[in-house]
Tab-separated table of C-alpha atoms in Angstrom:
chain	number	residue	atom	x	y	z
E	103	UNK	CA	-23.535	11.969	-9.758
E	104	UNK	CA	-25.362	14.145	-7.040
E	105	UNK	CA	-23.622	12.583	-4.385
E	106	UNK	CA	-27.145	11.146	-3.187
E	107	UNK	CA	-30.707	11.542	-3.968
E	108	UNK	CA	-33.726	10.878	-1.405
E	109	UNK	CA	-34.527	7.410	-3.058
E	110	UNK	CA	-31.120	6.279	-1.938
E	111	UNK	CA	-30.604	4.130	0.846
E	112	UNK	CA	-27.043	6.461	2.489
E	113	UNK	CA	-28.200	10.307	2.716
E	114	UNK	CA	-25.335	13.080	1.904
E	115	UNK	CA	-24.612	12.757	5.596
E	116	UNK	CA	-24.110	9.594	5.885
E	117	UNK	CA	-21.706	8.981	2.647
E	118	UNK	CA	-20.084	11.979	4.691
E	119	UNK	CA	-19.582	10.390	8.191
E	120	UNK	CA	-16.800	7.637	6.547
E	121	UNK	CA	-14.230	11.051	6.142
E	122	UNK	CA	-15.149	12.988	9.411
E	123	UNK	CA	-12.775	12.713	12.442
E	124	UNK	CA	-13.431	12.563	16.718
E	125	UNK	CA	-10.324	13.392	17.218
E	126	UNK	CA	-7.691	16.061	16.458
E	127	UNK	CA	-5.214	13.361	17.268
E	128	UNK	CA	-2.341	13.292	14.597
E	129	UNK	CA	-1.261	9.052	14.921
E	130	UNK	CA	1.173	6.815	12.568
E	131	UNK	CA	0.070	3.426	11.469
E	132	UNK	CA	1.878	0.827	8.871
E	133	UNK	CA	1.190	-1.570	6.975
E	134	UNK	CA	4.103	-3.957	5.990
E	135	UNK	CA	3.341	-7.034	3.243
E	136	UNK	CA	6.839	-9.962	4.224
E	137	UNK	CA	6.882	-12.499	0.999
E	138	UNK	CA	6.423	-16.008	2.644
E	139	UNK	CA	10.035	-17.635	0.703
E	140	UNK	CA	11.956	-20.885	0.728
E	141	UNK	CA	15.029	-20.211	1.575
E	142	UNK	CA	16.899	-22.289	-1.191
E	143	UNK	CA	14.827	-21.075	-3.701
E	144	UNK	CA	12.693	-18.161	-3.199
E	145	UNK	CA	9.482	-19.288	-4.368
E	146	UNK	CA	6.655	-18.991	-2.200
E	147	UNK	CA	5.028	-21.088	0.379
E	148	UNK	CA	1.868	-22.907	-0.770
E	149	UNK	CA	-1.028	-22.699	1.644
E	150	UNK	CA	-1.334	-26.259	2.189
E	151	UNK	CA	0.363	-29.006	4.005
E	152	UNK	CA	2.269	-28.744	7.351
E	153	UNK	CA	4.254	-26.582	6.575
E	154	UNK	CA	1.965	-24.281	4.929
E	155	UNK	CA	0.367	-21.381	5.653
E	156	UNK	CA	-2.434	-21.723	6.624
E	157	UNK	CA	-0.537	-24.218	9.396
E	158	UNK	CA	1.395	-21.235	9.866
E	159	UNK	CA	-1.572	-18.794	11.199
E	160	UNK	CA	-2.704	-21.356	12.787
E	161	UNK	CA	0.175	-21.474	15.027
E	162	UNK	CA	0.216	-18.096	15.042
E	163	UNK	CA	-3.188	-18.018	16.963
E	164	UNK	CA	-1.813	-20.132	19.404
E	165	UNK	CA	1.362	-18.398	20.269
E	166	UNK	CA	-0.455	-14.770	20.399
E	167	UNK	CA	-3.635	-15.331	21.622
E	168	UNK	CA	-5.547	-13.548	19.078
E	169	UNK	CA	-8.231	-13.865	17.324
E	170	UNK	CA	-8.703	-15.926	13.801
E	171	UNK	CA	-10.185	-14.919	11.610
E	172	UNK	CA	-11.808	-16.831	8.795
E	173	UNK	CA	-13.469	-16.989	4.945
E	174	UNK	CA	-15.789	-19.653	3.889
E	175	UNK	CA	-13.805	-21.625	7.133
E	176	UNK	CA	-10.483	-20.893	6.244
E	177	UNK	CA	-7.913	-19.480	8.468
E	178	UNK	CA	-7.059	-16.335	6.725
E	179	UNK	CA	-5.829	-13.857	9.667
E	180	UNK	CA	-5.208	-13.170	13.528
E	181	UNK	CA	-6.693	-9.729	15.010
E	182	UNK	CA	-4.150	-9.661	17.793
E	183	UNK	CA	-4.755	-8.473	21.216
E	184	UNK	CA	-3.007	-5.094	20.772
E	185	UNK	CA	-4.776	-3.764	17.982
E	186	UNK	CA	-2.673	-5.420	14.926
E	187	UNK	CA	-3.848	-7.550	12.952
E	188	UNK	CA	-1.651	-10.418	10.539
E	189	UNK	CA	-3.331	-11.419	6.942
E	190	UNK	CA	-2.795	-13.592	3.945
E	191	UNK	CA	-2.513	-10.959	0.159
E	192	UNK	CA	-3.982	-13.178	-2.211
E	193	UNK	CA	-0.423	-14.627	-3.231
E	194	UNK	CA	0.515	-15.983	0.023
E	195	UNK	CA	1.877	-12.443	1.317
E	196	UNK	CA	2.155	-12.239	5.356
E	197	UNK	CA	0.311	-8.559	6.166
E	198	UNK	CA	1.497	-7.062	9.689
E	199	UNK	CA	-1.154	-4.292	10.315
E	200	UNK	CA	-0.265	-2.018	13.298
E	201	UNK	CA	-2.830	-0.111	15.800
E	202	UNK	CA	-1.404	3.878	14.829
E	203	UNK	CA	0.683	4.782	17.331
E	204	UNK	CA	1.373	8.592	18.665
E	205	UNK	CA	4.687	8.444	16.282
E	206	UNK	CA	7.392	6.815	13.993
E	207	UNK	CA	9.946	5.968	16.287
E	208	UNK	CA	7.223	4.352	18.866
E	209	UNK	CA	5.674	2.476	15.162
E	210	UNK	CA	9.238	1.244	14.601
E	211	UNK	CA	9.620	-0.566	18.198
E	212	UNK	CA	5.773	-1.684	17.200
E	213	UNK	CA	6.999	-2.818	14.274
E	214	UNK	CA	10.680	-4.402	14.414
E	215	UNK	CA	8.725	-5.606	17.687
E	216	UNK	CA	6.178	-8.219	16.127
E	217	UNK	CA	7.345	-8.701	12.246
E	218	UNK	CA	10.299	-10.753	14.015
E	219	UNK	CA	8.306	-12.773	16.424
E	220	UNK	CA	6.787	-13.715	13.274
E	221	UNK	CA	10.182	-13.707	11.374
E	222	UNK	CA	11.133	-16.153	14.088
E	223	UNK	CA	7.631	-18.602	14.391
E	224	UNK	CA	7.751	-18.814	10.517
E	225	UNK	CA	11.503	-20.368	10.713
E	226	UNK	CA	10.381	-22.776	12.755
E	227	UNK	CA	7.759	-23.974	9.761
E	228	UNK	CA	11.289	-23.697	6.931
E	229	UNK	CA	10.621	-20.356	5.470
E	230	UNK	CA	11.398	-16.728	5.541
E	231	UNK	CA	9.719	-13.836	5.615
E	232	UNK	CA	11.237	-11.391	2.888
E	233	UNK	CA	9.584	-7.486	2.821
E	234	UNK	CA	9.786	-5.650	0.186
E	235	UNK	CA	7.928	-5.491	-3.083
E	236	UNK	CA	7.638	-7.846	-4.962
E	237	UNK	CA	7.892	-11.918	-4.926
E	238	UNK	CA	11.161	-12.016	-7.259
E	239	UNK	CA	11.355	-15.588	-7.953
E	240	UNK	CA	7.693	-17.201	-8.434
E	241	UNK	CA	6.228	-16.858	-12.301
E	242	UNK	CA	3.157	-15.938	-12.783
E	243	UNK	CA	1.918	-19.038	-13.707
E	244	UNK	CA	3.255	-20.875	-10.840
E	245	UNK	CA	1.617	-18.476	-7.685
E	246	UNK	CA	0.594	-20.270	-4.951
E	247	UNK	CA	-3.091	-18.139	-4.412
E	248	UNK	CA	-4.378	-18.321	-0.685
E	249	UNK	CA	-8.342	-19.428	0.266
E	250	UNK	CA	-9.452	-16.111	-0.205
E	251	UNK	CA	-13.237	-15.943	-1.663
E	252	UNK	CA	-12.367	-12.946	-3.376
E	253	UNK	CA	-9.379	-14.075	-5.373
E	254	UNK	CA	-11.396	-15.496	-7.914
E	255	UNK	CA	-14.101	-12.067	-8.237
E	256	UNK	CA	-10.948	-10.136	-8.717
E	257	UNK	CA	-8.981	-12.322	-10.801
E	258	UNK	CA	-12.873	-12.341	-13.087
E	259	UNK	CA	-13.229	-8.101	-12.467
E	260	UNK	CA	-9.803	-7.608	-13.863
E	261	UNK	CA	-9.507	-9.723	-16.972
E	262	UNK	CA	-13.058	-8.218	-17.389
E	263	UNK	CA	-11.110	-4.844	-18.571
E	264	UNK	CA	-8.873	-6.077	-21.127
E	265	UNK	CA	-5.354	-4.633	-21.652
E	266	UNK	CA	-6.341	-1.994	-19.117
E	267	UNK	CA	-6.618	-4.693	-16.173
E	268	UNK	CA	-4.181	-7.302	-17.568
E	269	UNK	CA	-1.543	-6.885	-14.769
E	270	UNK	CA	-4.260	-6.750	-12.429
E	271	UNK	CA	-4.155	-10.266	-11.610
E	272	UNK	CA	-0.154	-10.033	-10.782
E	273	UNK	CA	-0.706	-6.856	-8.454
E	274	UNK	CA	-2.918	-9.751	-6.260
E	275	UNK	CA	-0.378	-12.349	-6.302
E	276	UNK	CA	3.287	-10.890	-6.439
E	277	UNK	CA	4.187	-7.796	-5.655
E	278	UNK	CA	4.086	-6.329	-1.915
E	279	UNK	CA	4.640	-2.842	-0.261
E	280	UNK	CA	5.013	-1.697	2.829
E	281	UNK	CA	1.800	1.689	3.439
E	282	UNK	CA	1.364	3.856	6.549
E	283	UNK	CA	-1.659	5.853	7.368
E	284	UNK	CA	-1.550	9.121	8.802
E	285	UNK	CA	-4.913	11.257	9.927
E	286	UNK	CA	-6.500	15.103	9.377
E	287	UNK	CA	-8.105	17.140	11.609
E	288	UNK	CA	-10.599	19.255	9.666
E	289	UNK	CA	-11.506	19.475	5.556
E	290	UNK	CA	-9.070	22.398	5.525
E	291	UNK	CA	-6.798	20.305	6.812
E	292	UNK	CA	-7.262	16.983	4.821
E	293	UNK	CA	-7.205	18.708	1.690
E	294	UNK	CA	-3.524	20.219	2.515
E	295	UNK	CA	-2.211	16.672	3.067
E	296	UNK	CA	-3.197	15.184	0.309
E	297	UNK	CA	-1.488	17.395	-2.394
E	298	UNK	CA	1.725	16.407	-0.875
E	299	UNK	CA	1.201	13.026	-1.303
E	300	UNK	CA	2.582	12.352	-4.810
E	301	UNK	CA	6.007	12.374	-5.852
E	302	UNK	CA	8.721	10.808	-4.476
E	303	UNK	CA	8.617	6.991	-6.484
E	304	UNK	CA	11.696	7.593	-7.564
E	305	UNK	CA	13.597	7.379	-3.905
E	306	UNK	CA	11.968	3.765	-3.174
E	307	UNK	CA	12.161	2.124	-6.288
E	308	UNK	CA	12.990	-1.656	-5.426
E	309	UNK	CA	11.354	-4.871	-7.755
E	310	UNK	CA	13.880	-5.156	-10.411
E	311	UNK	CA	12.814	-9.042	-10.779
E	312	UNK	CA	10.757	-11.414	-12.749
E	313	UNK	CA	10.320	-14.691	-12.306
E	314	UNK	CA	13.888	-14.864	-11.178
E	315	UNK	CA	15.616	-12.692	-13.505
E	316	UNK	CA	16.269	-8.955	-14.481
E	317	UNK	CA	12.859	-7.282	-15.790
E	318	UNK	CA	14.541	-4.451	-17.621
E	319	UNK	CA	13.023	-1.678	-15.047
E	320	UNK	CA	13.571	-0.744	-11.887
E	321	UNK	CA	10.241	-0.858	-10.352
E	322	UNK	CA	7.875	-3.993	-11.788
E	323	UNK	CA	5.850	-3.258	-8.947
E	324	UNK	CA	4.392	0.070	-10.383
E	325	UNK	CA	5.054	-0.650	-14.378
E	326	UNK	CA	2.335	-3.305	-12.988
E	327	UNK	CA	0.061	-0.774	-11.240
E	328	UNK	CA	-0.056	1.380	-15.013
E	329	UNK	CA	-2.682	-1.578	-16.501
E	330	UNK	CA	-4.767	-2.252	-13.755
E	331	UNK	CA	-8.323	-0.543	-13.605
E	332	UNK	CA	-7.179	2.704	-14.254
E	333	UNK	CA	-10.400	4.467	-13.450
E	334	UNK	CA	-9.599	3.177	-9.688
E	335	UNK	CA	-5.906	3.170	-9.398
E	336	UNK	CA	-2.251	5.162	-8.692
E	337	UNK	CA	-3.311	9.098	-8.901
E	338	UNK	CA	-6.684	10.583	-8.877
E	339	UNK	CA	-6.891	13.858	-10.497
E	340	UNK	CA	-10.358	14.919	-8.202
E	341	UNK	CA	-7.628	14.867	-4.903
E	342	UNK	CA	-5.040	17.188	-6.236
E	343	UNK	CA	-7.726	20.116	-6.951
E	344	UNK	CA	-7.095	23.525	-5.812
E	345	UNK	CA	-10.775	23.490	-4.448
E	346	UNK	CA	-10.989	19.712	-3.745
E	347	UNK	CA	-13.528	18.937	-1.379
E	348	UNK	CA	-15.487	15.310	0.498
E	349	UNK	CA	-18.011	15.737	-1.386
E	350	UNK	CA	-15.918	15.468	-5.367
E	351	UNK	CA	-14.079	12.642	-3.997
E	352	UNK	CA	-17.454	11.394	-2.643
E	353	UNK	CA	-19.295	12.214	-6.537
E	354	UNK	CA	-16.129	10.516	-8.061
E	355	UNK	CA	-16.557	7.626	-5.666
E	356	UNK	CA	-20.185	6.894	-6.401
E	357	UNK	CA	-19.407	6.607	-10.252
E	358	UNK	CA	-16.705	3.853	-9.771
E	359	UNK	CA	-18.792	-0.081	-9.839
E	360	UNK	CA	-18.153	-1.914	-6.649
E	361	UNK	CA	-16.464	-5.297	-7.157
E	362	UNK	CA	-18.019	-7.166	-4.425
E	363	UNK	CA	-19.807	-7.530	-0.968
E	364	UNK	CA	-19.000	-8.951	2.420
E	365	UNK	CA	-21.533	-12.037	3.769
E	366	UNK	CA	-22.901	-13.052	6.851
E	367	UNK	CA	-20.199	-15.608	6.694
E	368	UNK	CA	-17.349	-13.883	5.974
E	369	UNK	CA	-17.133	-14.802	2.199
E	370	UNK	CA	-17.588	-12.002	-0.070
E	371	UNK	CA	-20.139	-12.536	-3.523
E	372	UNK	CA	-19.619	-10.571	-7.250
E	373	UNK	CA	-21.976	-7.379	-7.778
E	374	UNK	CA	-23.054	-6.336	-10.336
E	375	UNK	CA	-21.043	-3.997	-12.541
E	376	UNK	CA	-22.667	-1.109	-12.016
E	377	UNK	CA	-21.735	2.235	-10.761
E	378	UNK	CA	-22.462	2.507	-6.825
E	379	UNK	CA	-24.608	5.536	-6.961
E	380	UNK	CA	-27.020	3.214	-9.150
E	381	UNK	CA	-26.703	0.978	-6.191
E	382	UNK	CA	-27.436	3.173	-3.247
E	383	UNK	CA	-30.848	4.082	-5.622
E	384	UNK	CA	-31.823	0.532	-7.228
E	385	UNK	CA	-30.304	-1.806	-4.678
E	386	UNK	CA	-28.496	-4.971	-5.114
E	387	UNK	CA	-29.548	-8.369	-6.759
E	388	UNK	CA	-31.846	-9.731	-3.724
E	389	UNK	CA	-33.056	-6.303	-3.181
E	390	UNK	CA	-30.946	-4.972	-0.474
E	391	UNK	CA	-30.144	-1.543	-0.169
E	392	UNK	CA	-25.905	-0.207	0.520
E	393	UNK	CA	-25.351	0.176	4.028
E	394	UNK	CA	-22.319	2.214	5.545
E	395	UNK	CA	-20.529	-0.909	5.658
E	396	UNK	CA	-21.029	-1.765	1.753
E	397	UNK	CA	-19.647	1.959	1.689
E	398	UNK	CA	-17.078	1.321	3.504
E	399	UNK	CA	-16.662	-1.717	1.814
E	400	UNK	CA	-16.301	0.081	-2.248
E	401	UNK	CA	-14.142	2.998	-0.940
E	402	UNK	CA	-11.160	-0.042	-0.051
E	403	UNK	CA	-12.202	-1.195	-3.112
E	404	UNK	CA	-10.564	1.867	-4.928
E	405	UNK	CA	-6.505	1.740	-5.133
E	406	UNK	CA	-5.297	4.890	-5.979
E	407	UNK	CA	-1.752	6.226	-4.305
E	408	UNK	CA	-3.635	7.523	-1.733
E	409	UNK	CA	-7.130	5.611	0.107
E	410	UNK	CA	-9.132	8.206	1.581
E	411	UNK	CA	-11.283	7.080	4.205
E	412	UNK	CA	-10.992	8.083	8.148
E	413	UNK	CA	-7.445	8.347	7.293
E	414	UNK	CA	-5.026	9.226	4.311
E	415	UNK	CA	-3.397	5.836	3.442
E	416	UNK	CA	-0.472	5.695	1.505
E	417	UNK	CA	-0.051	3.406	-0.893
E	418	UNK	CA	2.098	4.939	-4.464
E	419	UNK	CA	5.826	3.481	-2.948
E	420	UNK	CA	7.718	0.161	-3.802
E	421	UNK	CA	8.317	-1.219	-0.213
E	422	UNK	CA	12.171	-0.743	0.973
E	423	UNK	CA	14.060	-3.696	2.613
E	424	UNK	CA	14.143	-4.756	5.418
E	425	UNK	CA	17.029	-2.592	7.194
E	426	UNK	CA	15.346	0.924	5.738
E	427	UNK	CA	11.580	-0.145	6.576
E	428	UNK	CA	11.625	2.945	8.813
E	429	UNK	CA	11.977	5.286	5.990
E	430	UNK	CA	8.512	5.146	4.551
E	431	UNK	CA	7.040	6.068	7.589
E	432	UNK	CA	9.675	9.140	8.386
E	433	UNK	CA	9.464	10.352	5.095
E	434	UNK	CA	5.910	10.884	4.768
E	435	UNK	CA	5.615	11.500	8.666
E	436	UNK	CA	8.046	14.983	8.173
E	437	UNK	CA	6.159	15.778	5.037
E	438	UNK	CA	2.413	15.376	6.294
E	439	UNK	CA	1.886	16.704	9.775
E	440	UNK	CA	4.370	19.559	9.704
E	441	UNK	CA	2.811	22.797	7.897
E	442	UNK	CA	5.565	24.057	6.588
E	443	UNK	CA	6.196	21.098	5.191
E	444	UNK	CA	3.347	20.430	3.460
E	445	UNK	CA	2.680	24.757	1.981
E	446	UNK	CA	6.930	23.995	0.174
E	447	UNK	CA	5.535	21.007	-1.222
E	448	UNK	CA	2.738	21.824	-2.599
E	449	UNK	CA	4.912	24.804	-3.936
E	450	UNK	CA	6.932	22.367	-5.649
E	451	UNK	CA	4.248	20.502	-7.152
E	452	UNK	CA	1.759	22.318	-8.036
E	453	UNK	CA	2.002	23.143	-11.462
E	454	UNK	CA	1.811	19.122	-12.557
E	455	UNK	CA	-1.176	18.036	-13.927
E	456	UNK	CA	-2.280	14.683	-13.630
E	457	UNK	CA	-1.191	13.678	-16.795
E	458	UNK	CA	2.384	14.718	-16.379
E	459	UNK	CA	2.696	12.970	-13.020
E	460	UNK	CA	1.840	9.722	-14.977
E	461	UNK	CA	4.044	10.051	-17.374
E	462	UNK	CA	6.793	10.720	-14.748
E	463	UNK	CA	5.485	7.275	-12.478
E	464	UNK	CA	6.260	5.662	-15.947
E	465	UNK	CA	9.714	7.137	-16.375
E	466	UNK	CA	10.688	6.340	-12.998
E	467	UNK	CA	9.490	2.514	-12.718
E	468	UNK	CA	12.321	2.429	-16.094
E	469	UNK	CA	14.972	4.521	-15.195
E	470	UNK	CA	14.627	5.743	-11.052
E	471	UNK	CA	16.367	8.685	-9.456
E	472	UNK	CA	17.751	8.988	-13.842
E	473	UNK	CA	13.886	9.466	-14.646
E	474	UNK	CA	11.552	13.297	-15.205
E	475	UNK	CA	9.265	14.636	-13.832
E	476	UNK	CA	7.281	17.750	-15.780
E	477	UNK	CA	10.908	18.662	-17.815
E	478	UNK	CA	13.068	18.417	-13.963
E	479	UNK	CA	15.359	16.174	-13.184
E	480	UNK	CA	13.678	13.421	-10.672
E	481	UNK	CA	16.724	13.134	-8.662
E	482	UNK	CA	16.095	17.143	-7.747
E	483	UNK	CA	12.861	16.715	-6.812
E	484	UNK	CA	13.680	14.127	-4.984
E	485	UNK	CA	17.204	15.606	-3.111
E	486	UNK	CA	14.698	18.639	-2.064
E	487	UNK	CA	11.586	16.421	-0.809
E	488	UNK	CA	14.095	14.766	1.463
E	489	UNK	CA	15.453	18.327	2.502
E	490	UNK	CA	11.995	19.111	3.585
E	491	UNK	CA	11.219	15.734	5.099
E	492	UNK	CA	13.852	16.097	7.542
E	493	UNK	CA	12.967	19.564	8.157
E	494	UNK	CA	9.778	18.803	9.034
E	495	UNK	CA	10.294	16.162	10.782
E	496	UNK	CA	13.211	17.842	13.213
E	497	UNK	CA	9.862	20.127	13.659
E	498	UNK	CA	8.367	17.518	15.461
E	499	UNK	CA	11.308	16.621	17.804
E	500	UNK	CA	11.508	19.658	18.548
E	501	UNK	CA	7.951	20.050	19.467
E	502	UNK	CA	8.497	17.374	21.701
E	503	UNK	CA	5.743	14.830	19.314
E	504	UNK	CA	8.350	12.785	17.800
E	505	UNK	CA	11.448	11.430	19.361
E	506	UNK	CA	15.244	11.910	18.258
E	507	UNK	CA	15.777	8.854	16.764
E	508	UNK	CA	13.692	8.301	13.580
E	509	UNK	CA	15.622	11.324	11.861
E	510	UNK	CA	18.327	8.245	11.735
E	511	UNK	CA	15.393	6.835	9.562
E	512	UNK	CA	16.084	8.847	6.490
E	513	UNK	CA	19.251	7.753	6.106
E	514	UNK	CA	19.209	5.532	3.643
E	515	UNK	CA	17.251	8.141	1.839
E	516	UNK	CA	19.758	10.622	2.161
E	517	UNK	CA	21.893	7.427	0.308
E	518	UNK	CA	20.118	7.452	-2.238
E	519	UNK	CA	20.140	10.852	-3.048
E	520	UNK	CA	23.894	11.528	-2.529
E	521	UNK	CA	24.612	8.278	-5.011
E	522	UNK	CA	21.743	7.519	-7.498
E	523	UNK	CA	22.177	4.256	-6.371
E	524	UNK	CA	18.149	2.810	-5.321
E	525	UNK	CA	17.122	0.091	-3.152
E	526	UNK	CA	16.431	-1.537	-7.374
E	527	UNK	CA	19.858	-1.269	-8.336
E	528	UNK	CA	21.211	-2.574	-4.815
E	529	UNK	CA	19.484	-5.876	-5.500
E	530	UNK	CA	20.174	-5.971	-8.827
E	531	UNK	CA	24.056	-5.830	-8.722
E	532	UNK	CA	23.736	-9.014	-6.132
E	533	UNK	CA	21.831	-11.002	-9.192
E	534	UNK	CA	25.512	-9.756	-11.577
E	535	UNK	CA	28.137	-10.905	-8.523
E	536	UNK	CA	26.737	-14.398	-8.788
E	537	UNK	CA	23.488	-15.482	-11.075
E	538	UNK	CA	22.948	-18.495	-9.778
E	539	UNK	CA	23.299	-18.620	-6.089
E	540	UNK	CA	21.359	-15.668	-6.476
E	541	UNK	CA	17.870	-17.040	-4.594
E	542	UNK	CA	19.680	-18.567	-1.499
E	543	UNK	CA	21.521	-14.792	-1.499
E	544	UNK	CA	18.548	-12.659	-1.467
E	545	UNK	CA	16.469	-14.199	0.887
E	546	UNK	CA	19.827	-14.313	2.948
E	547	UNK	CA	20.188	-10.238	2.838
E	548	UNK	CA	16.745	-9.354	2.916
E	549	UNK	CA	15.084	-11.697	4.837
E	550	UNK	CA	13.740	-10.430	8.184
E	551	UNK	CA	15.806	-12.070	11.362
């Protein structure tokens, strides 16, 4: 499919404009999803009620002086005065999205300050905020769904895919993530940065539970992603090509159906399941044709390991426990914002095919640091990636683009490489010590304080 035909509502230049940069700055941002959990049972908190998520959000509007965000009349988020945001995920997770800042150390100062404020107010409502990778205790049948208009649309979309989409609703409601965003400054810079974002999942595995018991793998989250619309999730082969261009990515994105469209009242409506390129030419059912807002919405409905828009949004790794939250931006900043590190990482990864990469992810989800990737021990590869990340981060510190404190954020990852014991292994050890009281001990150990 061509990038756009003359009959399309958006020209090729307009489609590309979403990815164009007006600045050479290299900033970093973070999104942290935290489960809202009952401290005694570990179960999720409902939206309704005096102590529910809805009441909590209303309180946070007052406490922060932020702008309330609604979906069909329901309060679902708060826009903060500094450009950050508090929002709700489908299953009740509270997400904090930071504004972009100049370096990792500044980012973590802001993030910890904000999250601890959110957690302090949550405590007044009787629940704890617990970052990581999953709701460990809530069974899918007991999910407390939030009042998003897109929730039923997305569930219907995943269910329409049959076996290939079977885990989509579980991803929507039961998993968490910590995502970081980075800038690119040119098409060449973009291609280089995309290639290094693909091979460190084993360092972060942290989802070994399901409905309160060990699930038999170290990352149930990664396993869920293996069956959730594979056309738009995990590794996108075109992004790993030596000859990657924005045009190739746009051509690929135009082949995917848009799932839902935003309405003036803030609600979302289902879109006919045809390629977005077809919508450009034929329009929506109401006779209108897609505009730039629809194109941006469509790109946000693609869920790969690295989401590409006007930034690179890294989504692949499991979220770490709160004390190790800084590992995600520090590790990826070291690899992403240093040219020597990027070149060395690509030398490590360039011979790995997308198929081998997917096979490696499946093995990592089950075995963590004991897995293999393209016949190579993952622990060995992870150690080399961590070494390159540290060197890249140190180069940024020496150049005055990063503060010295950022180097310490890598320490938890060094311990994982040294011992082979992942975040998930530590959760399992906690469960084995006292399964009967595990919900209380888990929440107490990992909540934001």
